[in-house]
Coordinates of N, CA and C in Angstrom, one line a residue:
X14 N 153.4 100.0 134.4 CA 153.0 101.1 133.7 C 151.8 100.8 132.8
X15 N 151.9 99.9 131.9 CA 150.8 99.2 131.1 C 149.6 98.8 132.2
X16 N 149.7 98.3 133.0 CA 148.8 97.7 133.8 C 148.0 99.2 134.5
X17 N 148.7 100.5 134.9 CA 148.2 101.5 135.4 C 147.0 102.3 134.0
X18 N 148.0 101.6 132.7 CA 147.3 102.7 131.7 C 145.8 101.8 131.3
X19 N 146.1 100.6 132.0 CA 144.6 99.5 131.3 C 143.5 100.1 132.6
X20 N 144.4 100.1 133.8 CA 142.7 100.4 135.0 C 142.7 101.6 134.8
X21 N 143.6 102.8 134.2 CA 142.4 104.0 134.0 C 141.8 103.8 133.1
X22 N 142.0 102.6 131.9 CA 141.1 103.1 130.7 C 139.7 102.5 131.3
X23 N 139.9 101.6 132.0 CA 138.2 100.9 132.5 C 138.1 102.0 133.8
X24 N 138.6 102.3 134.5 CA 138.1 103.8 135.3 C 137.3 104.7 134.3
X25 N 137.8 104.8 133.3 CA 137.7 105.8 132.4 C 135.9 105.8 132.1
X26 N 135.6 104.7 132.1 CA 134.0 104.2 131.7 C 133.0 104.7 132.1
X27 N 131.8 105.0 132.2 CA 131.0 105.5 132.8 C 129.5 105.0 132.2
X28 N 129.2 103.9 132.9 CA 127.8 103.2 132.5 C 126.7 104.2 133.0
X29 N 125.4 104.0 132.2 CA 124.7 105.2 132.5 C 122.9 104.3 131.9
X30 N 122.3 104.5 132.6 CA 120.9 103.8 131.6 C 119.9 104.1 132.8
X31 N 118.7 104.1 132.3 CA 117.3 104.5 133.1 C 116.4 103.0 133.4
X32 N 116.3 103.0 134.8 CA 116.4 101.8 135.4 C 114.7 101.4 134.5
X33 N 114.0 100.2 135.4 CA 112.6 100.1 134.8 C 111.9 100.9 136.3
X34 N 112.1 101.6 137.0 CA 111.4 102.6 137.7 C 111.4 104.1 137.0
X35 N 111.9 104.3 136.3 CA 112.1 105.4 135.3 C 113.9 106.4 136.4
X36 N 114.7 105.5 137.4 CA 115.5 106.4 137.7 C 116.7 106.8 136.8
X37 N 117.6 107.4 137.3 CA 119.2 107.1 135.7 C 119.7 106.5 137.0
X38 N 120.5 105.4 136.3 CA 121.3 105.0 137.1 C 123.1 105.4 136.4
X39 N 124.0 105.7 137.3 CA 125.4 105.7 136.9 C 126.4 104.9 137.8
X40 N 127.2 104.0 137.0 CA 128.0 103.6 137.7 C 129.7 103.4 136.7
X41 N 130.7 103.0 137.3 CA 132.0 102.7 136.5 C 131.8 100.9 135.9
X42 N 130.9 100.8 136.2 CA 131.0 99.1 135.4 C 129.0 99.0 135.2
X43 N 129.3 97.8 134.2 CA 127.9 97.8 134.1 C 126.8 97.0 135.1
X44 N 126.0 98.3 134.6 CA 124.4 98.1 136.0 C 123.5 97.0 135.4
X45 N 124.3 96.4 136.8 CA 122.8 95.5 137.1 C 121.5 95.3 136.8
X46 N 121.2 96.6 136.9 CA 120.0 96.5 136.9 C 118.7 97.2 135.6
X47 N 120.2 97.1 134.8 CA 119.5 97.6 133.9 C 120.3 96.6 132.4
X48 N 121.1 95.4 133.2 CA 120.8 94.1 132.2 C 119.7 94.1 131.0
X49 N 118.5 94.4 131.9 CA 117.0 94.2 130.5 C 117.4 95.5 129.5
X50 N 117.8 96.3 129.2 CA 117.9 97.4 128.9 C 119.3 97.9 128.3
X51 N 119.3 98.9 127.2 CA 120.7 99.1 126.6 C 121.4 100.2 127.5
X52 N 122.7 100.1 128.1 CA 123.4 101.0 129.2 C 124.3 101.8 127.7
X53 N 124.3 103.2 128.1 CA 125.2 104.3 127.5 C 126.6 103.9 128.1
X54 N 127.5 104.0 127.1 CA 128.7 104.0 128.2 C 129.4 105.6 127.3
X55 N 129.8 106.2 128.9 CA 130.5 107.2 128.5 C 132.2 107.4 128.8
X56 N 132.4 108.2 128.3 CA 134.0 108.5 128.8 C 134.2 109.6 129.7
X57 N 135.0 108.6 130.9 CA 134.9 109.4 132.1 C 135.4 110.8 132.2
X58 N 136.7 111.1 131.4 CA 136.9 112.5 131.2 C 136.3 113.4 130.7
X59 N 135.4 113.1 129.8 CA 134.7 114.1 128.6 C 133.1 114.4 128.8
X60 N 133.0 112.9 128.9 CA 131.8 112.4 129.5 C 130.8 112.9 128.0
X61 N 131.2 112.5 126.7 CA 130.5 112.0 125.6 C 130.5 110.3 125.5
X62 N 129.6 110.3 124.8 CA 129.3 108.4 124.8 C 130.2 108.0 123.7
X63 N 130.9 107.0 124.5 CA 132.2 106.3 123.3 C 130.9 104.9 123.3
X64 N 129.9 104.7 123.4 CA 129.6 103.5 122.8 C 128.6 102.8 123.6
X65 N 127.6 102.0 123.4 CA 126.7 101.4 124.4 C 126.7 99.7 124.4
X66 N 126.5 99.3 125.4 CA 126.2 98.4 125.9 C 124.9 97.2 125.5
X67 N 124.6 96.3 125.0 CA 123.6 96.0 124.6 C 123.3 95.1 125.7
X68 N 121.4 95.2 126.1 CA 121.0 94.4 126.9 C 121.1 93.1 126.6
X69 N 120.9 92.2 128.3 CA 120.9 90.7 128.3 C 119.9 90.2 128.3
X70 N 119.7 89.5 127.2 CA 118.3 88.7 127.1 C 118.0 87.3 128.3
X71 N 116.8 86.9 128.7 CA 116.4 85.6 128.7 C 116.5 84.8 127.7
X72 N 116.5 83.5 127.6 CA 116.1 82.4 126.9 C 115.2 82.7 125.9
X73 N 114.4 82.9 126.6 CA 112.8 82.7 126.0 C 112.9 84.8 125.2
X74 N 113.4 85.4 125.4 CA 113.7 86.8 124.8 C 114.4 86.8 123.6
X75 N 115.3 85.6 123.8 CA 115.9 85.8 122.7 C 115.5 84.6 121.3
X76 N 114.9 83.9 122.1 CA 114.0 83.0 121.0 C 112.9 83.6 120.2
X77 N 112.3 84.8 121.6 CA 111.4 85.7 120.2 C 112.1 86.6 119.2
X78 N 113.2 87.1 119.7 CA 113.9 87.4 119.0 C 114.5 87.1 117.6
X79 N 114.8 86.1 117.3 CA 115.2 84.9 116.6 C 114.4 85.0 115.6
X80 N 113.1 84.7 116.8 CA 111.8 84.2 115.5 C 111.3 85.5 114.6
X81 N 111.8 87.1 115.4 CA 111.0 87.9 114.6 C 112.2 88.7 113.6
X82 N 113.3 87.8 114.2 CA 114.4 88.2 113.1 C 114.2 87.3 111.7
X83 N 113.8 86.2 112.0 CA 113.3 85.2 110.7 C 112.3 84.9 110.3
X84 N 111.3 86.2 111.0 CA 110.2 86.8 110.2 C 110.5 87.7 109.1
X85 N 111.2 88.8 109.5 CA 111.7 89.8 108.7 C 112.8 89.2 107.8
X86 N 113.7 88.5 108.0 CA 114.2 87.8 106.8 C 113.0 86.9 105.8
X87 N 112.2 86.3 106.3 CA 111.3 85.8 105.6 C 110.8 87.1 104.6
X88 N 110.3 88.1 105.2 CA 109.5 89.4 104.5 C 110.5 90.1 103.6
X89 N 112.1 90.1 103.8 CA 112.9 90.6 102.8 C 112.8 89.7 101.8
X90 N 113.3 88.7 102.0 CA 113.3 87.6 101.0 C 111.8 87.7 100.1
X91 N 110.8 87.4 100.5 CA 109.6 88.0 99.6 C 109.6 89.0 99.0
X92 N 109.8 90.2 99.7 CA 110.3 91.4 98.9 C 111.0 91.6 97.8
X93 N 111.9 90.7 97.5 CA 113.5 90.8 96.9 C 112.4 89.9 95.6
X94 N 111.7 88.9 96.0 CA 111.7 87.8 95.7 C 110.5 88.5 94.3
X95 N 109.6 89.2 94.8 CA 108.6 90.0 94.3 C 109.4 91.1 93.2
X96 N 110.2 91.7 93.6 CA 110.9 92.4 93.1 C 111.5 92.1 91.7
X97 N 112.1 90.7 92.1 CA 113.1 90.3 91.0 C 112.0 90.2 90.0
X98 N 110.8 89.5 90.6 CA 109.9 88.6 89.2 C 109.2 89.5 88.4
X99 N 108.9 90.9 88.9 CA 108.8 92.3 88.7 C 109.4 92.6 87.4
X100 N 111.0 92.7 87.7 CA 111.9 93.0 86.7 C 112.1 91.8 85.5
X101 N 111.3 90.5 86.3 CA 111.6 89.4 85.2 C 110.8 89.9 83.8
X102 N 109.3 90.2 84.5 CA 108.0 90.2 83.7 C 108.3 91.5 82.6
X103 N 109.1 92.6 83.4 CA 109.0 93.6 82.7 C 110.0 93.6 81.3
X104 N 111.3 92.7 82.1 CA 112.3 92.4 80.4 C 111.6 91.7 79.5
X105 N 110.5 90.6 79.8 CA 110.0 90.0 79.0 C 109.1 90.3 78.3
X106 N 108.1 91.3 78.6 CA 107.2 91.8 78.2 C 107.7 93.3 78.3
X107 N 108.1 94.1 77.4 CA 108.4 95.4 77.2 C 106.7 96.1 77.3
X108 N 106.0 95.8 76.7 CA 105.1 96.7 76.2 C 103.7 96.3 76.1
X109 N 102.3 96.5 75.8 CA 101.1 95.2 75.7 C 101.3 94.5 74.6
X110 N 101.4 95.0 73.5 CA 101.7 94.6 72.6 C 102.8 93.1 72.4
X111 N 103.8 93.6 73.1 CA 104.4 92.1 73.1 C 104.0 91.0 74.2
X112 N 103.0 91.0 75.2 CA 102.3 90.7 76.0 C 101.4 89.6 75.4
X113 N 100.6 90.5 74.3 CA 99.6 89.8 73.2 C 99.8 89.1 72.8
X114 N 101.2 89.1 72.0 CA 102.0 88.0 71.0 C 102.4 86.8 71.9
X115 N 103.0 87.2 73.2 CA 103.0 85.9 73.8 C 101.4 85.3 74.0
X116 N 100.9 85.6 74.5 CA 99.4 85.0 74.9 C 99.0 84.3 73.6
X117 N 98.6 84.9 72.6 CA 98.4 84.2 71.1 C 98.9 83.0 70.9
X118 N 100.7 83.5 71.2 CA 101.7 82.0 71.0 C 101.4 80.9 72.0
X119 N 101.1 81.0 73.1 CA 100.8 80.4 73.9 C 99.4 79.5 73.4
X120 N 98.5 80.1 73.1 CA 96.9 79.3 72.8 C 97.3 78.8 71.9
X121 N 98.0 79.3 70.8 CA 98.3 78.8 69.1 C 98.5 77.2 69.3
X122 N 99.8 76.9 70.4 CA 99.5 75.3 70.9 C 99.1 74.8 71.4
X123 N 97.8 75.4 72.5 CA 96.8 74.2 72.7 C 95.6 74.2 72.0
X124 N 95.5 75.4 71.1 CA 94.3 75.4 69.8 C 95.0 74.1 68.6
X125 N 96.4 74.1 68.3 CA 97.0 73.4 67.4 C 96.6 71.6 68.1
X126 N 96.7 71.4 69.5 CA 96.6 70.6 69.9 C 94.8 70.2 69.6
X127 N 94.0 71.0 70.3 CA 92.5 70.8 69.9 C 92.2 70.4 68.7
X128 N 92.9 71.1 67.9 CA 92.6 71.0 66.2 C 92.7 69.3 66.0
X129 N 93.6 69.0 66.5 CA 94.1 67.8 65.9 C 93.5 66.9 66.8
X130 N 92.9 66.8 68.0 CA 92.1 66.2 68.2 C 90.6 66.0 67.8
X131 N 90.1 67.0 67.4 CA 89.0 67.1 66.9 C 88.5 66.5 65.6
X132 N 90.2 66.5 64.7 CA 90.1 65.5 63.6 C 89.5 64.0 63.8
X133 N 90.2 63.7 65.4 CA 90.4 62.5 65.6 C 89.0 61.9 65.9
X134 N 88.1 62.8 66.5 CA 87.0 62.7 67.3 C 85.8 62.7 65.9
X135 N 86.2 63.3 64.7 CA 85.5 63.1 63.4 C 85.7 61.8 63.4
X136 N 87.1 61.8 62.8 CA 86.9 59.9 62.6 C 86.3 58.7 63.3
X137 N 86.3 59.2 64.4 CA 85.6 58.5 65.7 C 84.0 58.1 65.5
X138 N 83.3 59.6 64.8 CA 82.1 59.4 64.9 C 82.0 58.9 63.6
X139 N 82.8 58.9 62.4 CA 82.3 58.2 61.1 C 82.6 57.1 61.5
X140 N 83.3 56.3 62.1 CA 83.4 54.9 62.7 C 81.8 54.6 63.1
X141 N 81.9 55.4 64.3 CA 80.2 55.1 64.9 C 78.9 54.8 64.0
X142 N 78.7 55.4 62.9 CA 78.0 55.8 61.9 C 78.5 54.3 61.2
X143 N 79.4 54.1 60.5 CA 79.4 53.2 59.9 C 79.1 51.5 61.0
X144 N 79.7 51.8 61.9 CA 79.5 50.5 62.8 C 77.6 50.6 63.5
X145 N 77.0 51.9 63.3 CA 75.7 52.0 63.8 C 75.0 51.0 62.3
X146 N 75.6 51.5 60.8 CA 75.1 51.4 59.9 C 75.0 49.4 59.8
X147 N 76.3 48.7 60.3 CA 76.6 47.5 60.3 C 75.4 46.8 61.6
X148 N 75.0 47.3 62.2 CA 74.3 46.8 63.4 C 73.0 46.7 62.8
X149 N 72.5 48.0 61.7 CA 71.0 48.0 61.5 C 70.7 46.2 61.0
X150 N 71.9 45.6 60.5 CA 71.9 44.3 59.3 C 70.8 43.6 60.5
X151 N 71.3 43.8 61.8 CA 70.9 42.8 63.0 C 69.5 43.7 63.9
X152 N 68.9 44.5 63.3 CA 68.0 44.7 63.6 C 68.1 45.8 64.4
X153 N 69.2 46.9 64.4 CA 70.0 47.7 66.1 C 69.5 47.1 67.2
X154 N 69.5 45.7 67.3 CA 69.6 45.0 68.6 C 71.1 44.3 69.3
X155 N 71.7 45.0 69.7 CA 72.8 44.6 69.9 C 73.4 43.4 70.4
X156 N 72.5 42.6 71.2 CA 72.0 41.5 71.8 C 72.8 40.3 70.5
X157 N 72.0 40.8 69.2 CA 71.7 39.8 68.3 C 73.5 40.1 67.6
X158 N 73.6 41.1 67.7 CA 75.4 41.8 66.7 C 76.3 40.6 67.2
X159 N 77.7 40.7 66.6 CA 78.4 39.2 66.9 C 79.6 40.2 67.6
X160 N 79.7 39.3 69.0 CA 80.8 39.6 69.4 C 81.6 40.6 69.2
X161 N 82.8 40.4 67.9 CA 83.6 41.5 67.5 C 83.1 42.8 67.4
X162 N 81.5 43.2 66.9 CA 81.1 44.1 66.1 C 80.6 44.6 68.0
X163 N 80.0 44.1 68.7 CA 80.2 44.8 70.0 C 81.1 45.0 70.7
X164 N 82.0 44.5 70.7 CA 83.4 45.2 71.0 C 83.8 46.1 70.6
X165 N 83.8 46.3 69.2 CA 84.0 47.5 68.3 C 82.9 48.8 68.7
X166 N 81.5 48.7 69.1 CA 80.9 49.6 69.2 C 81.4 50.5 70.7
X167 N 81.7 49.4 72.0 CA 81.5 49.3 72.9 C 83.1 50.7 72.9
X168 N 84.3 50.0 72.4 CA 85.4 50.4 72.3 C 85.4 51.8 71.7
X169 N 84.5 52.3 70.9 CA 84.4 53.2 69.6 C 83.8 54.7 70.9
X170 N 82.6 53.5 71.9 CA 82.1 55.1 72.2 C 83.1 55.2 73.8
X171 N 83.6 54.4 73.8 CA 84.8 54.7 75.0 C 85.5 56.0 74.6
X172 N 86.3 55.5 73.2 CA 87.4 56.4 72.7 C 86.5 57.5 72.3
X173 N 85.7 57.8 72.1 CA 84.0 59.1 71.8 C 84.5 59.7 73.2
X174 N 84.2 59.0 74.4 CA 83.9 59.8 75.4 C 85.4 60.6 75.7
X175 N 86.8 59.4 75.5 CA 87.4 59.9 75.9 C 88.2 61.2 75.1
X176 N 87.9 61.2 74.2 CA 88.7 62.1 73.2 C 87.5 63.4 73.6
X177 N 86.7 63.3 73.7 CA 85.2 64.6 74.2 C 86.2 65.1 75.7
X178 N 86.4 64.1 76.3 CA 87.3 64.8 78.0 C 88.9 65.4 77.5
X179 N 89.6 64.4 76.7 CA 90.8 65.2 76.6 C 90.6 67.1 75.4
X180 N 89.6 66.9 74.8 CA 89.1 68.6 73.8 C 89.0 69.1 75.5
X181 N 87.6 68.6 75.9 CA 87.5 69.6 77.2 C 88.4 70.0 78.2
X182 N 89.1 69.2 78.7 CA 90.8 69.5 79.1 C 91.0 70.8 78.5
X183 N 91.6 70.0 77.3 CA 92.4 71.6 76.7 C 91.9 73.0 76.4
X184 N 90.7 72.7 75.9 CA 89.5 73.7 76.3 C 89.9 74.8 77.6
X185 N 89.7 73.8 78.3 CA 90.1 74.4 79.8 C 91.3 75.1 79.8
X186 N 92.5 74.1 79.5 CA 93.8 74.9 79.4 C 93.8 76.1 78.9
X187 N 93.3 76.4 77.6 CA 92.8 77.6 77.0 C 92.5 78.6 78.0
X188 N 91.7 78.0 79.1 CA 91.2 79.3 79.4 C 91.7 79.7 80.6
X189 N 92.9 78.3 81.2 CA 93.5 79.1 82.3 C 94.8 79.8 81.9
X190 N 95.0 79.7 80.2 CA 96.5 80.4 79.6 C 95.9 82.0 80.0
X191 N 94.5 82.3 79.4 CA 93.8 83.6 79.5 C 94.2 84.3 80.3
X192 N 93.8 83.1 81.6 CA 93.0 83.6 82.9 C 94.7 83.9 84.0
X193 N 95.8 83.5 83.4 CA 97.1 83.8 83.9 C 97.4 85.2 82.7
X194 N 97.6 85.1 81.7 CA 97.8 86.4 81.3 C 97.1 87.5 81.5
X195 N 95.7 86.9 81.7 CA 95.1 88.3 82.5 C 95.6 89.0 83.5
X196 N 96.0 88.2 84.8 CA 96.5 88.5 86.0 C 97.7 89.2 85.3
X197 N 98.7 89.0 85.0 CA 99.7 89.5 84.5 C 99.7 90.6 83.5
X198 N 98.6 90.6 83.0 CA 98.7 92.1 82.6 C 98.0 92.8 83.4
X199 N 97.3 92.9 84.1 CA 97.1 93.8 85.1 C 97.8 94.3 86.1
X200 N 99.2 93.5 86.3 CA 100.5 93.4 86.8 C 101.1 94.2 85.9
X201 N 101.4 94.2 85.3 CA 101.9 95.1 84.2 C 101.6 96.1 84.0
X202 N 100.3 96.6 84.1 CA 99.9 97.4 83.8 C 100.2 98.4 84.1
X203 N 99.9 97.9 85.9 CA 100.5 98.7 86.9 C 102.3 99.4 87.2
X204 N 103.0 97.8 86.3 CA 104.0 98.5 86.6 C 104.6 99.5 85.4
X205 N 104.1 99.1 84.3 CA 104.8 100.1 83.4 C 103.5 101.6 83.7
X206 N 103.2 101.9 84.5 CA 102.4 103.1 85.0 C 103.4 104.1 85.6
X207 N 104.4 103.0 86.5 CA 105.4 103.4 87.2 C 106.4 104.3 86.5

């Protein structure tokens, strides 16, 4: 009796799908020939669709598959990803105003940094000045200066040059702290528009 109630329920089936000639095909199990393709399956008494059948891929079908499913996970994930940093920027920055304050706070330390190199680059050149002043003794021929005292000049305009590249650096830094808060408020801008 179980066994009679399981072959009507698969009697019961009714596969149904539109072949690639454009025909309908129907049959009580699933068609062949429409493997490439999703089959309707209906219920043979009623004949409404209890449910369909998903087509059978190739190899190579379902590798594209795959890849344009972990495309689109790729594109969620950016999305989500955009999203969140969205809501990061907006807790953090409520308003322009506190936008400003950060940007300020930001330069404050590498202007505090400049400052204090620039001290250094004074002392550097009153060195110079005094060790130019020690050279005149020898005629500003450096040829004639002893040893130590060209070492000392040679050393003096090294640390000149280098302390001129490390200002310029930060200089720079300065202006790429700008040149990121710009971007970002324009980002902003847009979103508290919203």
């Amino acid at each position: 009796m179980v066994q009679t109630a399981q072959a009507s329920d698969q009697r019961a089936r009714i596969y149904t799908c539109v072949d690639a000639h454009g025909r309908t095909l129907t049959s009580d199990r699933p068609i062949p020939a429409c493997n490439d393709r999703e089959q309707r399956i209906l219920d043979g008494v009623t004949g409404h669709q209890s449910g369909t059948r998903a087509p059978s891929y190739t190899a190579e079908e379902r590798r594209e598959m795959a890849q344009k499913e972990q495309q689109r996970q790729a594109e969620l994930k950016r999305l989500r990803d955009v999203q969140q940093r969205e809501r990061i920027l907006l807790m953090r920055y409520p308003d322009e105003k506190a936008h400003g304050v950060a940007r300020e706070k930001a330069k404050e330390n590498v202007r505090a940094v400049i400052a204090g190199a620039q001290l250094q680059l004074e002392q550097l050149q009153e060195d110079k000045v005094r060790l130019a002043n020690e050279l005149e003794f020898y005629q500003n021929d450096i040829s004639k200066a002893p040893p130590m005292l060209r070492r000392n000049i040679q050393a003096n305009q090294q640390n000149i040059e280098e302390q001129e590249r490390f200002i310029a650096g930060k200089r720079g830094e300065e202006k790429r702290i700008d040149e990121q808060f710009d971007v970002e408020l324009a980002e902003l801008q847009r979103l508290w528009a919203r």
